[in-house]
């Protein structure tokens, strides 16, 4: 099972055509040289702060980016090149998105019909079972999206992917707004799917959640992944981690010191020349400011840093 | 009207649509100003009577032909248009100010006030404009004053409703509540938060009201309840032409009528374009 | 000084169920209290009540025994979960800050706000960056109490630590009271001396969901 990844992304870049003023136009690089792999049977967490382009990654995988986006790089689904046509075919059947907001639901369609999807016969029993496990009462299926509370809407969104029975699930910030118990239940459902041999990509800014439930974690910074590591490394101590940003994340957690590093993540359109993390890094050298480090293997993980040991 | 269509095509073509809208708006505005200024600059002599040349069909000397008193119809139509535009502009300005005041009053006042204002708006919208303007104009002794009051009093309703909705929606915003907790007075919030937000709506509403006002001015004058017959207004020209239409002098009605329709369409287009430019949601996508 | 909620009950409409029922709660000046409860327990409503954004249906919010005034700069300020709702989207951030008085350079620097951001519009900044502005704005009005409603739930951990470190610093310096509403237990344990669990207070009150 471990031979071909369900999804493999190589050097993915996404840029947008933007207009500054009335007449100016420029390309805005949002995701640069991103590489991830996710195998069947595992949960890969993509952890990074808001505004780092994580949601766009989800859109890129499913092929639902806005039309002014320019995508380069290579994406493969089960070894097969992921073309726009293939994306369209797989979307909703083999690949499913758990979107970030309720705005993705059809406001004029009742929840039950909507979550059943378009595969016949409708999986009514299964849906009821999943609803029950997520703490959604049977009457939920008769409601319209606007009648849901924030937490309920999240759970409905999660349920859509579970009902579709997809092989690759991309969950974009699935838990905010849920209570802890509900979040745990949702994560348990994702875990079950992964144990069934499916691949789950969990995009989140909540690294506690990522640490607790993922098998592997890709740390996302300013539009690219700076480290791919086993979640175990994050649960132990900062020395097990590779990239200085991952270590900084670990140290900033309230339970581990609560010590932030200074500065903010750079913007798309305002990215530094060399290593994206160099301006905030304590162990940078002139080389880091000139040249972007490539991803390299290190201690069973991958890191995008010249000096990581 | 076709806002949805506008938005959609905007998204597809992105940036181009927006630039086009800006350029088109500027061209339209300049065109409008030229016609307006031209009409005012035409001397009395150019529209003077010339009985020898009466009732001539269109020719190079008189592209629109001449009327029953030998006046050049192109000049007269242009002069008439600038009179109609003045009336339309003044009336829509008054109407738009009324709309803002009433819209804000409805949204900020008590529930009772809101109810009464909404009822009045429904009532006003229920009565056909033309009938209402004729009534007002007639009771004020016709003429310019009656016409202005009539148009101003009938056109504010839909903009007022729009502004009321905007203000209601703004009032629920968290940042307005924050402003209040930071010790800002209602007047300060109105001036700094609400009015700047409403200004674009106001501008577009005003411009889109403009063609309606011109058309109403023309039709009321046509029916004889508006401007006096010696004024070179479009409505008057069209009314006069009616008498000669049956004797085959088509040019007296067709050209002035066409020019009126053209101007009205141009202004409407200008308004729609400005909406595309100003609309915050299409501004930077 | 003491900020307290006395027998506060609240509902949005007379025909609706109570969102908060018979709540008694108090914070001393200079104290940092954590409020923990699962979602749906009316935490946000409580935050709005304490900061005077809402008036209780019954009971009172008292500051030193006097009901909270609705006029002037409120001595209890609120920072909310979604900074993008708390700033006027049509204003440059300089104006957003100036709403709370003259801009204090030192405050900006310590919250990691870059000068260049002041000329931007809110939609050009990320949630974490905007939240720094909301914190600066609240602190600049010199409140006696600060209510923080899930202010770092949507932020990454580094921004979270940056903002909280500044708030705790200021609280200590000015002897300011802070109410920390969160569902993140490690965070509450880190910054609060006292932690109150709303769901436990209300266990015997048949609290409505």
mmCIF file of C-alpha atoms in Angstrom, chain C residues 77-202:
data_model
loop_
_atom_site.group_PDB
_atom_site.id
_atom_site.type_symbol
_atom_site.label_atom_id
_atom_site.label_comp_id
_atom_site.label_asym_id
_atom_site.label_seq_id
_atom_site.Cartn_x
_atom_site.Cartn_y
_atom_site.Cartn_z
ATOM 1 C CA UNK C 77 -13.169 47.226 26.279
ATOM 2 C CA UNK C 78 -13.796 44.131 24.199
ATOM 3 C CA UNK C 79 -11.615 42.355 21.668
ATOM 4 C CA UNK C 80 -13.620 39.860 19.673
ATOM 5 C CA UNK C 81 -12.875 36.652 17.820
ATOM 6 C CA UNK C 82 -13.211 37.998 14.290
ATOM 7 C CA UNK C 83 -11.094 41.121 13.843
ATOM 8 C CA UNK C 84 -12.330 41.576 10.282
ATOM 9 C CA UNK C 85 -15.802 42.428 11.628
ATOM 10 C CA UNK C 86 -14.433 44.894 14.137
ATOM 11 C CA UNK C 87 -12.843 47.319 11.676
ATOM 12 C CA UNK C 88 -14.508 49.440 9.018
ATOM 13 C CA UNK C 89 -13.518 47.787 5.721
ATOM 14 C CA UNK C 90 -13.392 51.160 3.964
ATOM 15 C CA UNK C 91 -10.948 52.768 6.378
ATOM 16 C CA UNK C 92 -7.195 52.703 6.268
ATOM 17 C CA UNK C 93 -5.823 51.144 9.429
ATOM 18 C CA UNK C 94 -4.332 54.450 10.553
ATOM 19 C CA UNK C 95 -7.865 55.786 10.877
ATOM 20 C CA UNK C 96 -9.000 52.597 12.578
ATOM 21 C CA UNK C 97 -6.397 53.150 15.290
ATOM 22 C CA UNK C 98 -6.990 56.878 15.538
ATOM 23 C CA UNK C 99 -10.583 56.159 16.484
ATOM 24 C CA UNK C 100 -9.145 55.318 19.872
ATOM 25 C CA UNK C 101 -6.982 58.437 20.221
ATOM 26 C CA UNK C 102 -3.492 59.409 19.213
ATOM 27 C CA UNK C 103 -1.340 56.600 17.834
ATOM 28 C CA UNK C 104 1.292 55.398 20.309
ATOM 29 C CA UNK C 105 4.405 54.339 18.422
ATOM 30 C CA UNK C 106 5.674 52.241 21.269
ATOM 31 C CA UNK C 107 2.414 50.292 21.386
ATOM 32 C CA UNK C 108 2.633 49.508 17.674
ATOM 33 C CA UNK C 109 6.210 48.333 17.948
ATOM 34 C CA UNK C 110 5.551 46.050 20.883
ATOM 35 C CA UNK C 111 2.570 44.429 19.124
ATOM 36 C CA UNK C 112 4.655 43.860 15.995
ATOM 37 C CA UNK C 113 2.619 46.245 13.864
ATOM 38 C CA UNK C 114 4.688 47.558 10.992
ATOM 39 C CA UNK C 115 4.378 51.254 10.159
ATOM 40 C CA UNK C 116 3.646 50.503 6.530
ATOM 41 C CA UNK C 117 0.463 48.629 7.473
ATOM 42 C CA UNK C 118 -1.113 51.838 8.699
ATOM 43 C CA UNK C 119 -1.699 52.907 5.106
ATOM 44 C CA UNK C 120 -3.404 49.688 4.118
ATOM 45 C CA UNK C 121 -7.019 48.628 4.035
ATOM 46 C CA UNK C 122 -8.234 45.800 6.283
ATOM 47 C CA UNK C 123 -8.730 43.349 3.421
ATOM 48 C CA UNK C 124 -5.024 43.632 2.637
ATOM 49 C CA UNK C 125 -4.024 42.191 6.008
ATOM 50 C CA UNK C 126 -4.416 38.723 7.454
ATOM 51 C CA UNK C 127 -6.554 37.932 10.484
ATOM 52 C CA UNK C 128 -3.530 37.786 12.769
ATOM 53 C CA UNK C 129 -2.321 41.184 11.653
ATOM 54 C CA UNK C 130 -5.751 42.735 12.046
ATOM 55 C CA UNK C 131 -6.114 41.274 15.508
ATOM 56 C CA UNK C 132 -2.947 43.139 16.539
ATOM 57 C CA UNK C 133 -4.675 46.352 15.489
ATOM 58 C CA UNK C 134 -7.776 45.465 17.485
ATOM 59 C CA UNK C 135 -5.625 44.794 20.538
ATOM 60 C CA UNK C 136 -3.742 48.080 20.051
ATOM 61 C CA UNK C 137 -6.996 49.981 19.633
ATOM 62 C CA UNK C 138 -8.468 48.506 22.805
ATOM 63 C CA UNK C 139 -5.303 49.114 24.857
ATOM 64 C CA UNK C 140 -4.896 52.690 23.583
ATOM 65 C CA UNK C 141 -8.240 53.682 25.081
ATOM 66 C CA UNK C 142 -6.721 52.870 28.473
ATOM 67 C CA UNK C 143 -9.409 50.541 29.804
ATOM 68 C CA UNK C 144 -9.672 49.378 33.403
ATOM 69 C CA UNK C 145 -10.885 45.992 32.183
ATOM 70 C CA UNK C 146 -10.281 44.113 28.973
ATOM 71 C CA UNK C 147 -12.603 41.349 27.766
ATOM 72 C CA UNK C 148 -10.952 38.980 25.291
ATOM 73 C CA UNK C 149 -13.458 36.750 23.520
ATOM 74 C CA UNK C 150 -11.627 33.873 21.823
ATOM 75 C CA UNK C 151 -9.221 36.417 20.383
ATOM 76 C CA UNK C 152 -6.604 33.909 19.289
ATOM 77 C CA UNK C 153 -8.786 30.976 18.231
ATOM 78 C CA UNK C 154 -8.320 31.740 14.550
ATOM 79 C CA UNK C 155 -4.645 32.689 14.826
ATOM 80 C CA UNK C 156 -1.459 30.686 14.585
ATOM 81 C CA UNK C 157 0.388 29.947 17.804
ATOM 82 C CA UNK C 158 3.207 32.437 17.258
ATOM 83 C CA UNK C 159 0.840 35.353 16.714
ATOM 84 C CA UNK C 160 -1.199 34.083 19.643
ATOM 85 C CA UNK C 161 1.837 34.170 21.921
ATOM 86 C CA UNK C 162 2.901 37.595 20.639
ATOM 87 C CA UNK C 163 -0.470 39.208 21.300
ATOM 88 C CA UNK C 164 -1.037 37.577 24.659
ATOM 89 C CA UNK C 165 2.417 38.419 25.944
ATOM 90 C CA UNK C 166 1.766 42.088 25.161
ATOM 91 C CA UNK C 167 -1.689 42.071 26.759
ATOM 92 C CA UNK C 168 -0.382 40.404 29.921
ATOM 93 C CA UNK C 169 2.521 42.890 30.097
ATOM 94 C CA UNK C 170 0.192 45.849 29.820
ATOM 95 C CA UNK C 171 -2.251 44.343 32.292
ATOM 96 C CA UNK C 172 0.503 44.054 34.861
ATOM 97 C CA UNK C 173 1.891 47.523 34.160
ATOM 98 C CA UNK C 174 -1.498 49.243 34.367
ATOM 99 C CA UNK C 175 -3.097 46.980 36.952
ATOM 100 C CA UNK C 176 -5.795 46.157 34.413
ATOM 101 C CA UNK C 177 -8.356 43.381 34.841
ATOM 102 C CA UNK C 178 -8.551 40.829 32.026
ATOM 103 C CA UNK C 179 -11.292 38.321 31.276
ATOM 104 C CA UNK C 180 -9.995 35.563 29.001
ATOM 105 C CA UNK C 181 -12.775 33.693 27.231
ATOM 106 C CA UNK C 182 -11.415 30.621 25.500
ATOM 107 C CA UNK C 183 -11.781 26.916 25.073
ATOM 108 C CA UNK C 184 -8.041 26.378 25.002
ATOM 109 C CA UNK C 185 -7.235 25.024 28.459
ATOM 110 C CA UNK C 186 -3.417 25.199 28.196
ATOM 111 C CA UNK C 187 -3.698 28.833 27.150
ATOM 112 C CA UNK C 188 -5.968 29.686 30.069
ATOM 113 C CA UNK C 189 -3.684 27.851 32.475
ATOM 114 C CA UNK C 190 -0.728 29.754 31.139
ATOM 115 C CA UNK C 191 -2.101 33.272 31.535
ATOM 116 C CA UNK C 192 -4.851 33.154 34.174
ATOM 117 C CA UNK C 193 -4.571 32.837 37.933
ATOM 118 C CA UNK C 194 -8.213 31.860 38.232
ATOM 119 C CA UNK C 195 -10.239 29.726 35.846
ATOM 120 C CA UNK C 196 -14.020 29.545 35.924
ATOM 121 C CA UNK C 197 -15.910 26.863 34.033
ATOM 122 C CA UNK C 198 -19.283 28.221 32.962
ATOM 123 C CA UNK C 199 -20.751 24.790 32.369
ATOM 124 C CA UNK C 200 -19.987 23.786 35.933
ATOM 125 C CA UNK C 201 -21.509 26.899 37.481
ATOM 126 C CA UNK C 202 -24.638 26.157 35.577
#
